[in-house]
PDB file of C-alpha atoms in Angstrom:
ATOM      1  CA  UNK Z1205      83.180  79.860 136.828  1.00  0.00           C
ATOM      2  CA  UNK Z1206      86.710  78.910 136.190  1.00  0.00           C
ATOM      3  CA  UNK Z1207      86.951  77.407 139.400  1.00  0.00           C
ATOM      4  CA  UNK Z1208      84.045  74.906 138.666  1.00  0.00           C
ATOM      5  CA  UNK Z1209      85.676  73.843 135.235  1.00  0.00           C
ATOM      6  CA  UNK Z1210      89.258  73.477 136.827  1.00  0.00           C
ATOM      7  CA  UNK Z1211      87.648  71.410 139.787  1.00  0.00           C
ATOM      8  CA  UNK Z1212      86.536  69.024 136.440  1.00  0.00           C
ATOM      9  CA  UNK Z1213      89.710  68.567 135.148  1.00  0.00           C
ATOM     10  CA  UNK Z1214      92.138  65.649 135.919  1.00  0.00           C
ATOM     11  CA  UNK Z1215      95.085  66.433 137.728  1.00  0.00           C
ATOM     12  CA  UNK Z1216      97.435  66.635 135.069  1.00  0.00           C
ATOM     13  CA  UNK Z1217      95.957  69.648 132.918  1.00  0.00           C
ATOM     14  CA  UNK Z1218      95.057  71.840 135.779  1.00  0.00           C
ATOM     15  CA  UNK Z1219      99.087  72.231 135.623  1.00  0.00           C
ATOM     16  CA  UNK Z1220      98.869  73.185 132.321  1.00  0.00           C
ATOM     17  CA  UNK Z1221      95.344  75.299 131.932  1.00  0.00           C
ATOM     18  CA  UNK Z1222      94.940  78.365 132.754  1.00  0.00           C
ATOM     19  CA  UNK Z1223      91.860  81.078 132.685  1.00  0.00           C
ATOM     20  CA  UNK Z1224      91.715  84.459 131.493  1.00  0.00           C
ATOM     21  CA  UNK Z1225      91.169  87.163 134.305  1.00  0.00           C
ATOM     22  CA  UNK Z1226      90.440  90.871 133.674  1.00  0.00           C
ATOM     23  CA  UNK Z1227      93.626  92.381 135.250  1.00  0.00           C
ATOM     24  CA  UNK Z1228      91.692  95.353 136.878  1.00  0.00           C
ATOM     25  CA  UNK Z1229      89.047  93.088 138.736  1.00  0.00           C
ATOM     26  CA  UNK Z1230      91.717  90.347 139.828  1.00  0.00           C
ATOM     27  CA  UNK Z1231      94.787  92.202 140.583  1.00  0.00           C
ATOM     28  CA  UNK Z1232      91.830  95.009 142.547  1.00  0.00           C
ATOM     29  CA  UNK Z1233      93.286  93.073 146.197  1.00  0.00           C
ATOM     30  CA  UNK Z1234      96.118  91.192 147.267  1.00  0.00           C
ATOM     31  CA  UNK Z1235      94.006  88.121 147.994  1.00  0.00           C
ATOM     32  CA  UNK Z1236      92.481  88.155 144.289  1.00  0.00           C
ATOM     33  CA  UNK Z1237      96.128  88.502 143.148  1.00  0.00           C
ATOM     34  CA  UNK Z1238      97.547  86.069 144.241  1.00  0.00           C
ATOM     35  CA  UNK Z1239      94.876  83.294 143.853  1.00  0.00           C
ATOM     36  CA  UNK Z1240      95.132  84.049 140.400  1.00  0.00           C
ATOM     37  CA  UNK Z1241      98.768  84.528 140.406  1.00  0.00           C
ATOM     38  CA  UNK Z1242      99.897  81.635 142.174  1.00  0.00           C
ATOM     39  CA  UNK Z1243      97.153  79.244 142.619  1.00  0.00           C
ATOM     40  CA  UNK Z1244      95.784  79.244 139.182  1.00  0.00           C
ATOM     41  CA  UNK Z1245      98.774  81.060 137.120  1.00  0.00           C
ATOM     42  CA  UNK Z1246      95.841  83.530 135.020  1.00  0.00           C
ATOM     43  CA  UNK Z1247      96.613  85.300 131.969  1.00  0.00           C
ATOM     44  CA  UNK Z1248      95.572  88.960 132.879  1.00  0.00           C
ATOM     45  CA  UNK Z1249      93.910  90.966 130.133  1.00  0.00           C
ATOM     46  CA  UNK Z1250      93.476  94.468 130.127  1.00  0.00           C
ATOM     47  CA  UNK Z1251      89.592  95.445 129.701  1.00  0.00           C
ATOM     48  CA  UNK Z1252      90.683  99.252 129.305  1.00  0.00           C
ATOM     49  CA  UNK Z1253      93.675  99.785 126.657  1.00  0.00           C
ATOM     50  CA  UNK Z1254      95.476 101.948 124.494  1.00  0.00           C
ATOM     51  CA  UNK Z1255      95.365 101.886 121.024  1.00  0.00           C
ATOM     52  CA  UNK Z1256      98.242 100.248 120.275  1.00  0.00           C
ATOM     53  CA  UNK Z1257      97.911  97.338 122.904  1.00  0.00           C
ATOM     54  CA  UNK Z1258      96.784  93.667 121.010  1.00  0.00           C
ATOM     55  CA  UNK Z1259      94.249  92.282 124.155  1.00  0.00           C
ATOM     56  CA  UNK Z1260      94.592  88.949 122.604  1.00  0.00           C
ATOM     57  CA  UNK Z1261      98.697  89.062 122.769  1.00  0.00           C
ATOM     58  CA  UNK Z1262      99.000  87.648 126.439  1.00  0.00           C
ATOM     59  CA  UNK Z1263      96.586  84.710 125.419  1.00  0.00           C
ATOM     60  CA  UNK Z1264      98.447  84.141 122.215  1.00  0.00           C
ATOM     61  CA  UNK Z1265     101.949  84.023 124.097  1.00  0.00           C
ATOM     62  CA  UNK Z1266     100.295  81.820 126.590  1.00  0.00           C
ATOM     63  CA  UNK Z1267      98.882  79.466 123.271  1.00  0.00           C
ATOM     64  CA  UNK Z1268     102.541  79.749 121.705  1.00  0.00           C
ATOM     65  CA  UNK Z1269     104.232  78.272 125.049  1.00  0.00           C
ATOM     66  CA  UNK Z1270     102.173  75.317 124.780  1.00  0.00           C
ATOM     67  CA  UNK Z1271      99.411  76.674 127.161  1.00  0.00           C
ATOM     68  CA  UNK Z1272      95.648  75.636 127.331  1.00  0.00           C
ATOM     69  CA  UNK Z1273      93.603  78.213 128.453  1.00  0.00           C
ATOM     70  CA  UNK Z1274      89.645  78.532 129.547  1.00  0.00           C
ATOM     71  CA  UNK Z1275      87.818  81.370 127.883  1.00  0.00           C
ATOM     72  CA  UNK Z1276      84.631  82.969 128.288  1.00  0.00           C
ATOM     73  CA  UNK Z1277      83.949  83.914 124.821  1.00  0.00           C
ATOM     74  CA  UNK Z1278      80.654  86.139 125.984  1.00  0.00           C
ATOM     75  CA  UNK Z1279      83.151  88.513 127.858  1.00  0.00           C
ATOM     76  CA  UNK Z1280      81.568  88.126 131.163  1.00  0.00           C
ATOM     77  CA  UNK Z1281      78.803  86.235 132.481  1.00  0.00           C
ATOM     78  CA  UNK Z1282      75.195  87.644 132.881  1.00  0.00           C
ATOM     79  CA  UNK Z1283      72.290  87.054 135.099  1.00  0.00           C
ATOM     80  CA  UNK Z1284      70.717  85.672 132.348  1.00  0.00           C
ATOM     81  CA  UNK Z1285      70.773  81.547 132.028  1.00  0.00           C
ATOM     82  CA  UNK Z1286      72.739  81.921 128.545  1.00  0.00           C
ATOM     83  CA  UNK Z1287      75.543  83.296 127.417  1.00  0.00           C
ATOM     84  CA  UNK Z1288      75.880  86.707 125.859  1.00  0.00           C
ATOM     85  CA  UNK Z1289      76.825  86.493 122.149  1.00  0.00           C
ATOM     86  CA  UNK Z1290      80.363  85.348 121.788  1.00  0.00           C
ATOM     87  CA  UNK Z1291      83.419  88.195 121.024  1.00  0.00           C
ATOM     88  CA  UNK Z1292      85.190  87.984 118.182  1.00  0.00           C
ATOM     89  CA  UNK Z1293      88.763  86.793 120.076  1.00  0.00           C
ATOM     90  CA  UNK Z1294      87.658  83.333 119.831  1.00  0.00           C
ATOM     91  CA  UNK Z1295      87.716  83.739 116.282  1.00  0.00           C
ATOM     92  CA  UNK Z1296      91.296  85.774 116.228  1.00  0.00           C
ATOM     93  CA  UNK Z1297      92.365  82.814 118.394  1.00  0.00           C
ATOM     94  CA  UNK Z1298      91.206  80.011 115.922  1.00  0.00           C
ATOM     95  CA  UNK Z1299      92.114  81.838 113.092  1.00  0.00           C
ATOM     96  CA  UNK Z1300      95.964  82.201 114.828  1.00  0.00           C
ATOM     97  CA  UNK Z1301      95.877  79.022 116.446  1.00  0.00           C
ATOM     98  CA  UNK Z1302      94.236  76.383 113.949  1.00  0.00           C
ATOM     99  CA  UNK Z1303      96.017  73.136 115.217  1.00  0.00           C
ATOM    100  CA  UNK Z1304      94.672  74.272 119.255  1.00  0.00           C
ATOM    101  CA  UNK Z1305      91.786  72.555 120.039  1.00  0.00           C
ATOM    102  CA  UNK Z1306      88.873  74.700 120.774  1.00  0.00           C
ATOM    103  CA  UNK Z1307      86.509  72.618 123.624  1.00  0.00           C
ATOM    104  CA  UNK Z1308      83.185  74.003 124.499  1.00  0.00           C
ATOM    105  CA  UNK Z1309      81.948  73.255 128.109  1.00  0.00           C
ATOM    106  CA  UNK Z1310      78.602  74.189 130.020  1.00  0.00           C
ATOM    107  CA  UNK Z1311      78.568  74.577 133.561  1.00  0.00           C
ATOM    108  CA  UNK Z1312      74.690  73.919 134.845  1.00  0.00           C
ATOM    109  CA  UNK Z1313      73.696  75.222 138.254  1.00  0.00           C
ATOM    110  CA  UNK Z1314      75.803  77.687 137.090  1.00  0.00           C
ATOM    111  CA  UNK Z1315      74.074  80.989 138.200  1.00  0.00           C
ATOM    112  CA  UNK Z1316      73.419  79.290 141.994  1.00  0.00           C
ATOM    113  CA  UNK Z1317      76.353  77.569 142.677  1.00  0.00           C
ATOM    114  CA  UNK Z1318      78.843  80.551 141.539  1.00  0.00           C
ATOM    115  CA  UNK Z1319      76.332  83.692 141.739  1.00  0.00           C
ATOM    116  CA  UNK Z1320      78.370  86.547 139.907  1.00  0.00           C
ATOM    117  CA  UNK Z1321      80.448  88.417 141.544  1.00  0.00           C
ATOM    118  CA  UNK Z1322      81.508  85.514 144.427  1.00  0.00           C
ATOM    119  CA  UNK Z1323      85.070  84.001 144.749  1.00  0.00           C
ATOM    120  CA  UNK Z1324      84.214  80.799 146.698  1.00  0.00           C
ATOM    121  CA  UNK Z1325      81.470  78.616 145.216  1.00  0.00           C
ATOM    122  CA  UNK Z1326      78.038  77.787 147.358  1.00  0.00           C
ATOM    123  CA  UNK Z1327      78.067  74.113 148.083  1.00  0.00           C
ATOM    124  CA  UNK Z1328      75.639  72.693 145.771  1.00  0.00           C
ATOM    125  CA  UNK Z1329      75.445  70.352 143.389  1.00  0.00           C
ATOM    126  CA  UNK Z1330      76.729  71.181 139.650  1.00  0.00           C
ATOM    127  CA  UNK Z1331      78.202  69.604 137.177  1.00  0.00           C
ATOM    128  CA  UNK Z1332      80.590  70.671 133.601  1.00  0.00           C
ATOM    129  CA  UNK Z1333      80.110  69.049 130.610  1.00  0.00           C
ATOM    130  CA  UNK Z1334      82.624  69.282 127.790  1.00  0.00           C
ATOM    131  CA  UNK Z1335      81.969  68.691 124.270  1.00  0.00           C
ATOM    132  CA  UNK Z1336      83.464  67.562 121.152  1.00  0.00           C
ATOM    133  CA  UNK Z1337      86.203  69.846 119.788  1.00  0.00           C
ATOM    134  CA  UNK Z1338      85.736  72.592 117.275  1.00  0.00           C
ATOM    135  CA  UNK Z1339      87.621  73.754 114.717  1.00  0.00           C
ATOM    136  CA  UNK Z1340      87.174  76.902 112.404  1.00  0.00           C
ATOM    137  CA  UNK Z1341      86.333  75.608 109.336  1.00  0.00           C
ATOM    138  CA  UNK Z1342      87.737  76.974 105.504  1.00  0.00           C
ATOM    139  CA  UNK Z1343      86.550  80.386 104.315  1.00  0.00           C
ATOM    140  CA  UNK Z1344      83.834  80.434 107.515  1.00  0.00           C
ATOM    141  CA  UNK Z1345      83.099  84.322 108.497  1.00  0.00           C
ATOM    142  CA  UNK Z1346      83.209  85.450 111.922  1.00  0.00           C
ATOM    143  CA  UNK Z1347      79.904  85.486 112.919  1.00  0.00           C
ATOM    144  CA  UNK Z1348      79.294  82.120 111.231  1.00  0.00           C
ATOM    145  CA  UNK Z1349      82.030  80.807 113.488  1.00  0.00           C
ATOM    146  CA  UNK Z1350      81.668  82.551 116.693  1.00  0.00           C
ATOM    147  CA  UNK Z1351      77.195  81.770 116.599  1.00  0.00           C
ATOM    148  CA  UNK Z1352      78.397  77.784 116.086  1.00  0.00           C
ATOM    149  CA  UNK Z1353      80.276  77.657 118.971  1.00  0.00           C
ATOM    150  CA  UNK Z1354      77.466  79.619 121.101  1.00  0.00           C
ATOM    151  CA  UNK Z1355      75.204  76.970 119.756  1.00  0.00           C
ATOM    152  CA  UNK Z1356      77.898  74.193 120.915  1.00  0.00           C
ATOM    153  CA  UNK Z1357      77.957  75.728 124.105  1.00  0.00           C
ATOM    154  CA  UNK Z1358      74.891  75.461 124.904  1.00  0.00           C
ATOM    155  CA  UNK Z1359      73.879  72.484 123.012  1.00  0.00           C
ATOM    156  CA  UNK Z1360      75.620  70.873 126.425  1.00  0.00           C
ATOM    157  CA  UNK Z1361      72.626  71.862 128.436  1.00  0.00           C
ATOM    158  CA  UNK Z1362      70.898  69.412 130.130  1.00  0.00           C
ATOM    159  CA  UNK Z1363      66.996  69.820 130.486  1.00  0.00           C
ATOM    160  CA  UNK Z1364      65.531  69.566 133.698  1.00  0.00           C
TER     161      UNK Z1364
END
């Protein structure tokens, strides 16, 4: 998936945006590592942790050096043509971060032209489109929050 929204980007932020990869799946071969290492310059996250490790820290260092980052809020994508319910680190983020500017984007021909799993996309046709920004508004509650930017996800759906 990150590889179809980085393909949409102009030149000048894929220098500057980076994704969010599960350190044990990406770092799992040296090919994996170091297309996310040095191609794409991921932020790893830990999926299994100790108790006293933040798994938003690396993202927020990554925000705090000036950093845009691409996020799947639903954790990781289904088989399912919508996303999962969205975690609650987008909302740890916005609440951290309120001047970063929080972009939904949906990805259709998703599920054929990147079938989970896969590294290199099929060659069909797809397209990303990116919406207006969001912004956690005052004294809005988590779910509130993280359901409104579901629905702004997918709100960029086109209908067949």
């Amino acid at each position: 998936d990150w590889v179809l929204i980085w393909a949409a980007l102009p030149s000048d932020l894929r220098a500057v945006t980076r994704p969010i990869a599960a350190r044990d799946y990406w770092t799992a071969s040296p090919l994996k590592h170091w297309i996310t290492r040095e191609v794409f310059n991921a932020v790893y996250v830990s999926r299994q942790r100790t108790d006293d490790e933040d798994p938003l820290e690396p993202l927020m260092e990554a925000l705090r050096h000036g950093d845009s980052l691409v996020i799947f809020p639903e954790g990781t994508r289904g088989h399912q043509a919508d996303p999962a319910p969205f975690k609650a680190g987008l909302y740890h983020l916005a609440q951290a971060f309120p001047e970063v500017q929080l972009i939904p984007a949906w990805i259709s021909n998703v599920q054929r032209v990147m079938p989970k799993g896969e590294v290199v996309p099929v060659p069909l046709l797809c397209s990303v489109t990116f919406g207006a920004p969001l912004a956690l508004q005052p004294d809005e509650d988590k779910r509130a929050f993280l359901d409104r930017a579901r629905t702004a996800v997918m709100s960029l759906r086109k209908v067949d």
